[in-house]
Coordinates of C-alpha atoms and ligand atoms in Angstrom, one line a residue:
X1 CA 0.0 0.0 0.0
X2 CA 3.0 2.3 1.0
X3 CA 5.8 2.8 -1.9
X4 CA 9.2 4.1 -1.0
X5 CA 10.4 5.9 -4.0
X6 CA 14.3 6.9 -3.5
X7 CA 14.9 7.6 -7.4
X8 CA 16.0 10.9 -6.3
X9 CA 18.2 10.0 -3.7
X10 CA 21.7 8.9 -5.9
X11 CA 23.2 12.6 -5.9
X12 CA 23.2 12.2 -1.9
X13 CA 23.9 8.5 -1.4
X14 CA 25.3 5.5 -3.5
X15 CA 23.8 2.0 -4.3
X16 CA 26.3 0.0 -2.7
X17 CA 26.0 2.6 0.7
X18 CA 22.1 1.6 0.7
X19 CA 22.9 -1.8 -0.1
X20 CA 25.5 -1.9 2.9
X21 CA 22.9 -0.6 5.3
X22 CA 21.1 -4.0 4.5
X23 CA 22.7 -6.0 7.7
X24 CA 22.2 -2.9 10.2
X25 CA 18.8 -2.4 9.0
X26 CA 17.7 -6.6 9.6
X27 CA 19.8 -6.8 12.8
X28 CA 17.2 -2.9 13.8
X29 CA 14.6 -5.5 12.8
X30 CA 15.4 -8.4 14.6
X31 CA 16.1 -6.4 17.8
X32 CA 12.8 -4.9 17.7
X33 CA 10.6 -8.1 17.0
X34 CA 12.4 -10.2 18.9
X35 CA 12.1 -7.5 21.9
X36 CA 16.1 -7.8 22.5
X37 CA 17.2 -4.1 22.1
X38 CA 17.1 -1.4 24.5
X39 CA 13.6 0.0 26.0
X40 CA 12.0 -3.9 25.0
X41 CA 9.6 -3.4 27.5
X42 CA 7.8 -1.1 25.6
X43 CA 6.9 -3.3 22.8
X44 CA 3.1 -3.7 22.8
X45 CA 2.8 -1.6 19.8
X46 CA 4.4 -3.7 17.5
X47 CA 1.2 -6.7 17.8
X48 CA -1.4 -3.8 18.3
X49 CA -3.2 -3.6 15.5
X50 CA -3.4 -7.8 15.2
X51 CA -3.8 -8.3 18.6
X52 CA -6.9 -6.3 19.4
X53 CA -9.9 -8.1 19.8
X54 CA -13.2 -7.5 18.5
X55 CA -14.5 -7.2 21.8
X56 CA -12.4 -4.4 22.7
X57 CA -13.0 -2.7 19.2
X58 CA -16.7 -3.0 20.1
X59 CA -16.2 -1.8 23.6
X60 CA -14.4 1.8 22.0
X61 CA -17.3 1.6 19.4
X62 CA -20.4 1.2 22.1
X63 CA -18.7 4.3 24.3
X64 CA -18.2 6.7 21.5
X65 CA -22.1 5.9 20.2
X66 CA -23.5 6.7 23.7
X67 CA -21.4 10.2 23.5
X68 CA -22.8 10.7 20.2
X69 CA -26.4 10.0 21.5
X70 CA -26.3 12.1 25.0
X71 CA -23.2 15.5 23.6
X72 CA -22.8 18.0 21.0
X73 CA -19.3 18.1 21.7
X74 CA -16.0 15.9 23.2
X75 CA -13.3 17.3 25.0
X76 CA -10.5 15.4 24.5
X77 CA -7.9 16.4 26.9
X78 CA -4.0 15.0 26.6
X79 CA -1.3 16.0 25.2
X80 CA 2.0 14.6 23.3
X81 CA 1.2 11.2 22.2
X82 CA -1.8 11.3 24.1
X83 CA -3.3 13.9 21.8
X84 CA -1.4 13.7 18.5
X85 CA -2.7 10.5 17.3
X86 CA -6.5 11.2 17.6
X87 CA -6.5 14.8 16.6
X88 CA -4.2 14.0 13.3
X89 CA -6.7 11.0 12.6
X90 CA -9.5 13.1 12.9
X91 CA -8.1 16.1 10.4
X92 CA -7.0 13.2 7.6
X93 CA -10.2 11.6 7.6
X94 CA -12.6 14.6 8.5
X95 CA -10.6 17.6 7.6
X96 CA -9.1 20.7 8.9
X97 CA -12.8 22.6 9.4
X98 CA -14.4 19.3 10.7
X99 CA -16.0 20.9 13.3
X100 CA -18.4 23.3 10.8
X101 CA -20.3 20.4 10.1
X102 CA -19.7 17.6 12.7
X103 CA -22.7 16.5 14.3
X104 CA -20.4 16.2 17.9
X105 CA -17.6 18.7 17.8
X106 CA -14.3 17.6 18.7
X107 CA -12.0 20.5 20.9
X108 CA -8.5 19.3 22.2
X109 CA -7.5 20.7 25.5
X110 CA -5.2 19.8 28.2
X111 CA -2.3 20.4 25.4
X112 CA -0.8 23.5 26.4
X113 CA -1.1 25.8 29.3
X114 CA -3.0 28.6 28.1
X115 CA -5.6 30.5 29.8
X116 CA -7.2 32.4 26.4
X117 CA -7.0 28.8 24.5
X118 CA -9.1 27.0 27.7
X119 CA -11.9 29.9 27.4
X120 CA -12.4 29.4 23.7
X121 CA -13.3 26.2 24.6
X122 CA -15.4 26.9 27.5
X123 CA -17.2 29.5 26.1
X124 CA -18.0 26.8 22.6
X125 CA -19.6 24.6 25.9
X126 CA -22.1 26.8 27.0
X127 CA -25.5 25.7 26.8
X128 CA -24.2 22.5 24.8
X129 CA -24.2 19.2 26.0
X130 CA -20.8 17.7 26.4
X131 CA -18.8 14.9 27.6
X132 CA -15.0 14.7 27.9
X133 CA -12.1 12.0 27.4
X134 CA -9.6 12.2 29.7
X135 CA -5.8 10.6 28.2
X136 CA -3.1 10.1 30.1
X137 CA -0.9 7.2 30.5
X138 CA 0.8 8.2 33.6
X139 CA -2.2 9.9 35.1
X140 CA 0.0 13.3 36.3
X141 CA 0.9 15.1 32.9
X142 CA 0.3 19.2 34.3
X143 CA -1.0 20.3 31.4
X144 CA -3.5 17.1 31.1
X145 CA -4.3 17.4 35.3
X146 CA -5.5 20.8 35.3
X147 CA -7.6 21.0 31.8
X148 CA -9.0 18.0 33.1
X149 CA -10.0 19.3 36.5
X150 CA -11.7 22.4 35.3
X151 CA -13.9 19.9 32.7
X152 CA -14.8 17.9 35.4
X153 CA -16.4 20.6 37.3
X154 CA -17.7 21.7 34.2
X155 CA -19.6 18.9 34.0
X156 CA -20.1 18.6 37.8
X157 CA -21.7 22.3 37.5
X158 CA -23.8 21.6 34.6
X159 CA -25.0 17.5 35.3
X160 CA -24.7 17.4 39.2
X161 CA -22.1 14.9 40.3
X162 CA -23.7 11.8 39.1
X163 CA -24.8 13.2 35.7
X164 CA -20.9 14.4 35.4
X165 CA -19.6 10.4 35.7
X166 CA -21.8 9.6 32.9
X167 CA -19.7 12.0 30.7
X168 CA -16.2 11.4 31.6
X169 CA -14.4 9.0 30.0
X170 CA -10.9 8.1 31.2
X171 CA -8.0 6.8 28.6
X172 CA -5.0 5.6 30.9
X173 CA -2.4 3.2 32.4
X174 CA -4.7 -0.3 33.3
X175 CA -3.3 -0.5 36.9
X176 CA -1.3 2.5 37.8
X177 CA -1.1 5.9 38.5
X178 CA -3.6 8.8 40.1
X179 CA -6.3 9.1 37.3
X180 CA -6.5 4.9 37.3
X181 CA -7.0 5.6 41.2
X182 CA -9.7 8.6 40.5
X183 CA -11.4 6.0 37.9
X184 CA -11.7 3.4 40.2
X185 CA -12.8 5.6 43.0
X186 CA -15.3 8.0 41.1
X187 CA -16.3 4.7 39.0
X188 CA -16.1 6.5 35.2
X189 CA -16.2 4.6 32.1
X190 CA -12.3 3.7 31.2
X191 CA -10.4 1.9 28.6
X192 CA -6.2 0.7 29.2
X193 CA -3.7 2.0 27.5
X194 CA -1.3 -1.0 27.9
X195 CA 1.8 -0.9 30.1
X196 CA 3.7 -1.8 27.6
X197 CA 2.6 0.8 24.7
X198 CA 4.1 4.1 25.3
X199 CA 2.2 7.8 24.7
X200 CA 3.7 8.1 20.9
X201 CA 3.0 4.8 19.8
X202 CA -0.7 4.3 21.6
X203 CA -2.7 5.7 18.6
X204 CA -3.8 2.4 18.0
X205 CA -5.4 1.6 21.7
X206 CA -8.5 3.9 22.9
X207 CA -6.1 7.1 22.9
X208 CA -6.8 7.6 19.3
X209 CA -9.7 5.1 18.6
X210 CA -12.2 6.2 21.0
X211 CA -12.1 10.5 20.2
X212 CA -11.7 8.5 16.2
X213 CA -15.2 6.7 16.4
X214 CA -16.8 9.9 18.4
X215 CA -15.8 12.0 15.3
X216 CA -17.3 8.7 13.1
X217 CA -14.5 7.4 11.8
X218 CA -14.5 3.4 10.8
X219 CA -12.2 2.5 13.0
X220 CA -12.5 -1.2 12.3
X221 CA -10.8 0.1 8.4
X222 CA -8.3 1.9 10.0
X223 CA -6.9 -1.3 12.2
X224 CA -7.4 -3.0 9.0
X225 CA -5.2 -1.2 7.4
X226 CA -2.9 -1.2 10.0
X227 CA -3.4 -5.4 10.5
X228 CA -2.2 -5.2 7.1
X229 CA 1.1 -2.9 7.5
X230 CA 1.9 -5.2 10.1
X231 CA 1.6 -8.5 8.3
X232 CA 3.6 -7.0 5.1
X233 CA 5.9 -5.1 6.8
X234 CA 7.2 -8.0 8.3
X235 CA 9.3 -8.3 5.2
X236 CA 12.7 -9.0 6.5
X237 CA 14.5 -7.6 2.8
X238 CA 15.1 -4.4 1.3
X239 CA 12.2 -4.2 -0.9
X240 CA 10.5 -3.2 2.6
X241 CA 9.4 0.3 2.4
X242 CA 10.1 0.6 6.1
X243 CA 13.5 -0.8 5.7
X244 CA 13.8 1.7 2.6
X245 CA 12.9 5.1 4.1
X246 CA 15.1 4.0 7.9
X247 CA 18.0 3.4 5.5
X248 CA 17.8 6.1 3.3
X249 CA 17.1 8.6 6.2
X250 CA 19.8 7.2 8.4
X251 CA 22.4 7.2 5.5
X252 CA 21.6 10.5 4.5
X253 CA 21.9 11.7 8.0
X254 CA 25.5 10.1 8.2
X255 CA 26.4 12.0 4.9
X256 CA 25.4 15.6 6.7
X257 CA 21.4 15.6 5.9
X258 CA 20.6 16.6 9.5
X259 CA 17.3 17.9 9.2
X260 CA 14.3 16.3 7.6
X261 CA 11.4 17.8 6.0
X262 CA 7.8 15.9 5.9
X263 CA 5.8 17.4 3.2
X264 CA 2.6 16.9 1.7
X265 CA 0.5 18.9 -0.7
X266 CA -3.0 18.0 1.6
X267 CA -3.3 20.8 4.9
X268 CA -5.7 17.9 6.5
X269 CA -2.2 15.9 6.8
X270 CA -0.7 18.6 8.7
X271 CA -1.4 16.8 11.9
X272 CA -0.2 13.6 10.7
X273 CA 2.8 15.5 10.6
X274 CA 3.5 17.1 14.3
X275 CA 2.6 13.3 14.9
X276 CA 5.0 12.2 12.9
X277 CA 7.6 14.9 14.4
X278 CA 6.8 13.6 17.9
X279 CA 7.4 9.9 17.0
X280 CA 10.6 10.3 15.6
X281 CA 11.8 13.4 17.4
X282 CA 11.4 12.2 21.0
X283 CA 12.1 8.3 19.9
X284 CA 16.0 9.0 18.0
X285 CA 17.0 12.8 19.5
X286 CA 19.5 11.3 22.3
X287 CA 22.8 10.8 23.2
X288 CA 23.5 13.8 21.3
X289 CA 22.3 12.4 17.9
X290 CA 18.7 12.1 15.7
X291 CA 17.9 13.6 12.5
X292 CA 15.4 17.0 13.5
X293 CA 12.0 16.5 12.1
X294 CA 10.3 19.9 10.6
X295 CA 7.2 19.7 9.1
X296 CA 6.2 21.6 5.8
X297 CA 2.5 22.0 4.5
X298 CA 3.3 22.5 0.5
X299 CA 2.3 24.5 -1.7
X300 CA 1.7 26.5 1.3
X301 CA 5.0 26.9 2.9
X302 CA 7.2 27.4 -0.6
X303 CA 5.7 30.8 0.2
X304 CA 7.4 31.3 3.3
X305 CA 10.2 28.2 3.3
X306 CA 10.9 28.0 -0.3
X307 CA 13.7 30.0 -0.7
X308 CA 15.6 28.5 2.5
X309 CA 15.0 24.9 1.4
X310 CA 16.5 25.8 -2.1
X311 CA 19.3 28.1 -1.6
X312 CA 19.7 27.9 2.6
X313 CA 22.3 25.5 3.8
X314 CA 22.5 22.2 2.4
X315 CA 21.6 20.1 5.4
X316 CA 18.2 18.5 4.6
X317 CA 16.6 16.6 2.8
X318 CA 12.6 15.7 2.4
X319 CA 10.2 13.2 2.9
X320 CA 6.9 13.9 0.6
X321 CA 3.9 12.1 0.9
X322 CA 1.8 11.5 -1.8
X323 CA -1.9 10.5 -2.1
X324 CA -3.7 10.0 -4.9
X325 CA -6.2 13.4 -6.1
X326 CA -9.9 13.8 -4.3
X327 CA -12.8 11.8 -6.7
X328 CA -14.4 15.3 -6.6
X329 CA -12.5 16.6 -9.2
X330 CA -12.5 20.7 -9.7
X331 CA -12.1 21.9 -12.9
X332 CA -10.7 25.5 -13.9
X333 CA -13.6 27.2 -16.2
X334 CA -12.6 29.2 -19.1
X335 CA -13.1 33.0 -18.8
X336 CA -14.1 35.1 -21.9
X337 CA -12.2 38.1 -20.7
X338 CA -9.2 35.9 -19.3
X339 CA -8.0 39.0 -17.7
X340 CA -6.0 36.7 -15.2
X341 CA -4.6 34.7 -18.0
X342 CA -5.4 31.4 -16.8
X343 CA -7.4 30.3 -20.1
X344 CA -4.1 28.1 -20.6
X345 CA -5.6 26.1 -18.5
X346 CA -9.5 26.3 -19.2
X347 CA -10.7 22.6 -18.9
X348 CA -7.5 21.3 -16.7
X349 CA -8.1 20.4 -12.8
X350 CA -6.9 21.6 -9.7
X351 CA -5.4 18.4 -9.1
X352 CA -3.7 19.0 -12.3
X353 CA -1.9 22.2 -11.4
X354 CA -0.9 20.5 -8.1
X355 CA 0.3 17.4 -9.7
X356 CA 2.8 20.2 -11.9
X357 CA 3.4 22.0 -9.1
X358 CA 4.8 19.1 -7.0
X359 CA 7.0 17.9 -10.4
X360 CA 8.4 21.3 -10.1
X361 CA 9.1 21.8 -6.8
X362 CA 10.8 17.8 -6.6
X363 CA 12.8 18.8 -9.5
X364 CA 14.3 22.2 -8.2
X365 CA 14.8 20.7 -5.0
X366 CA 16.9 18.1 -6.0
X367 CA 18.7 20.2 -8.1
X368 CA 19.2 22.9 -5.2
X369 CA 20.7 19.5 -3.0
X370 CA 17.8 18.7 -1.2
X371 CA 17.6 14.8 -1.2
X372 CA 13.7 13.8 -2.1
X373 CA 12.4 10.7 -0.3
X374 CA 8.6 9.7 -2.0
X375 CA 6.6 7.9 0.0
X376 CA 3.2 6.8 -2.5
X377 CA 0.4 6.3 -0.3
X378 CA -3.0 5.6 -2.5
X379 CA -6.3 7.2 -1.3
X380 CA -6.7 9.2 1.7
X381 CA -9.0 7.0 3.2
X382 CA -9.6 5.0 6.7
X383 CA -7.1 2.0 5.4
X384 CA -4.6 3.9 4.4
X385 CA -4.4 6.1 7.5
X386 CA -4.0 2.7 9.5
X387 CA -1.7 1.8 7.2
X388 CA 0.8 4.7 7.1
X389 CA 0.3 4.8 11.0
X390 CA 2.2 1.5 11.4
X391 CA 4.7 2.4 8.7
X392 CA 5.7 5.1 10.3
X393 CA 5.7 3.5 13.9
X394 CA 7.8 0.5 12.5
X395 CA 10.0 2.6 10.3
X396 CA 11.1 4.7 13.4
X397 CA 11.5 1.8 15.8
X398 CA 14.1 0.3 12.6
X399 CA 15.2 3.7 12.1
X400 CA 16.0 4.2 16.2
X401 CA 17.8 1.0 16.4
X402 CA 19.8 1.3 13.2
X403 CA 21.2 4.8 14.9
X404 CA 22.2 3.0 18.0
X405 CA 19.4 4.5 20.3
X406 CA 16.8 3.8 22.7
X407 CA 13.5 4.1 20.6
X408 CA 11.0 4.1 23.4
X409 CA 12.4 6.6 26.3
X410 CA 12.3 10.5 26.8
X411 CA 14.7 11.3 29.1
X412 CA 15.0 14.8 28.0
X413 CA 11.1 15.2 28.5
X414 CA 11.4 15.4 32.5
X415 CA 14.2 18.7 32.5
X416 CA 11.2 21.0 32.1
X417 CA 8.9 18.6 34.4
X418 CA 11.2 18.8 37.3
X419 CA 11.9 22.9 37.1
X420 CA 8.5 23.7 36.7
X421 CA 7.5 21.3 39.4
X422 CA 9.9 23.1 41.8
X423 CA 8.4 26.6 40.5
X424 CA 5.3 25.4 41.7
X425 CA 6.2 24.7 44.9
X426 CA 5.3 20.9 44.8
Ligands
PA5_501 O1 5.4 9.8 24.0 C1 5.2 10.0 25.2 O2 5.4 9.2 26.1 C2 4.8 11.4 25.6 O3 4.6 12.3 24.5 C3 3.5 11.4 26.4 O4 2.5 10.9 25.5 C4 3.1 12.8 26.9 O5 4.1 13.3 27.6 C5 1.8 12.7 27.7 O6 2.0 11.8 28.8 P1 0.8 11.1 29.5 O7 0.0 10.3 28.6 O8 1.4 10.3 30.6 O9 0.0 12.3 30.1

């Protein structure tokens, strides 16, 4: 389903480099699926999507109906990998403006620390009802505690305390931690993140399925497609896609391609991306090494980033995803006057232009020195978002290894934690 396309990699790395990378990549492999490398306890992603039963799938599924019966909106409050995943499924599948039409809105809070941010929200809530997922695997993220205090009396305020604990839902750790303890105590409906599945890989468990099937997303097609990235991504050879893009990133990396750019042509895949650029960022920047993942929204940004990317300093290189063009085609009409001169291109689509427009920009790119990485992807559908999910989760676990670090900790993470912490006077 996924096609790693490096034809316009071999100005910035050689055949026979790729083809040595072959034995680093299948020992990253074997280390992650045999569970022998560092951070193995923090494997339960890799059997996720096969390993998750129907019951469980229908358990998500009977949850997110009831919200959809009794709320006009979800809070879903988490942030980091227990926010990413749902809100970047929700913008592929639903768009960027889902909310306009949505028949339960979907607002993300507990992500950041601002006041102004929080009252949007709020004030959205007034006379509406409203439920709210709370997601947090440790059960004591800040930013996560205190959105999720103020929803609850929200809701407390608005329901009385028993109509409240029908409308919180709790995403977290199956045993441990202080919102497991609240759960149990206060008796809301709750659904495990496994221990073993950390924030950044858990879009797969009720982290991203649950605030998926509020917004109505199939999420039985998107574990599908995810089933199905797992099965053929098993391939232990290079014609692997994930072996492909680990190699080619972690080779260009050693050849001075420090930074690298995901870009895609679609804005709904701009979420996708800050996924993406937690997953890799927090799993490979250690020890004083990882490749720094930016994000770039294109056509968009060759307004702003253009001329840096072509002429800035030659340190990058870019990932672009490609999916294939909407079914709702829009075609350019011809204009009698033609006073913008477009009649060139009276009958053309859109999709078109864009498909000449992304020619163009891989060309001069390539030429300027920035390495292009293709990765095909089909439609931009349910399957496909499962799909590209798991390729990305598997690549960067290969990818992690391959660079000689720990995939699944975040040391760094707990520097802010601690000051902040001591600020506070805890
Ligand atoms: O990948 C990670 O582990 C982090 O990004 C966490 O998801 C994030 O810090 C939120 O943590 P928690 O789910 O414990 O609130």
């Amino acid at each position: 389903m996924i096609e790693t396309d490096i034809s316009n990699l071999w100005g910035a790395i050689s055949f026979p480099d790729l083809m040595a990378m072959e034995e680093r990549l299948s020992a990253a492999h074997k280390t992650l699926s045999e569970g022998t490398g560092a951070g193995n306890d923090f494997l339960g992603w890799y059997h996720l999507p096969s390993g998750t039963t129907e019951k469980e799938l229908d358990e998500i599924q009977k949850a997110a109906n009831r919200i959809r019966r009794n709320s006009k909106a979800l809070v879903v409050i988490g942030i980091g990998g227990s926010y990413l995943g749902a809100r970047a499924a929700i913008e592929f599948m639903n768009g960027t403006m889902h909310n306009d039409t949505a028949p339960v809105k979907i607002y993300f809070a507990g992500n950041h620390l601002s006041t102004r941010a929080l009252n949007e929200i709020v004030t959205r809530l007034e006379n509406v009802d409203f439920s709210i997922n709370i997601v947090s695997k440790s059960g004591s993220t800040m930013e996560t505690a205190v959105a999720a205090r103020m929803f609850r009396w929200l809701l407390n305020r608005k329901y009385g305390p028993d109509g409240a604990k029908e409308r919180i839902y709790v995403t977290t750790d199956p045993e441990k931690g202080k919102l497991r303890a609240m759960t149990r105590e206060e008796g809301y409906t709750s659904f495990p993140i496994p221990a073993n599945v950390g924030g950044r890989y858990s879009v797969f468990t009720a982290c991203g399925l649950l605030p998926m099937a509020v917004a109505g997303i199939d999420i039985r097609s998107v574990m599908a497609g995810a089933r199905q990235a797992e099965k053929e991504l098993d391939l232990r050879s290079m014609e692997n896609p994930a072996w492909l893009y680990a190699g080619a990133r972690n080779l260009l990396y050693e050849n001075g391609k420090k930074i690298e750019m995901l870009c895609s042509y679609e804005p709904n895949f701009e979420y996708v991306g800050r996924w993406w650029q937690q997953l890799f960022g927090e799993s490979e920047g250690k020890d004083g090494k990882g490749i720094f993942p930016a994000c770039a929204q294109f056509t968009t940004d060759l307004h702003s980033m253009g001329q840096m990317i072509q002429q800035g300093e030659r340190n990058m290189f870019e990932t672009v995803v490609r999916f294939a063009p909407d079914s709702r085609e829009l075609s350019i009409e011809k204009d009698w006057k033609n006073m913008d001169d477009l009649n060139y291109l009276a009958g053309k689509t859109v999709s078109y232009v864009e498909e000449n427009a992304f020619q163009g920009v891989v060309t001069a790119h390539v030429d300027g020195g920035v390495p292009v990485i293709l990765l095909k992807c089909g439609a931009m559908d349910a399957r496909t978002l499962g799909y590209l999910l798991y390729f990305f989760q598997l690549s960067c676990g290969i990818s992690a290894y391959t660079l000689g670090v720990n995939p699944f900790n975040q040391p760094g993470v707990e520097a802010y934690k601690k000051n902040m912490m001591t600020n506070l006077g805890r």
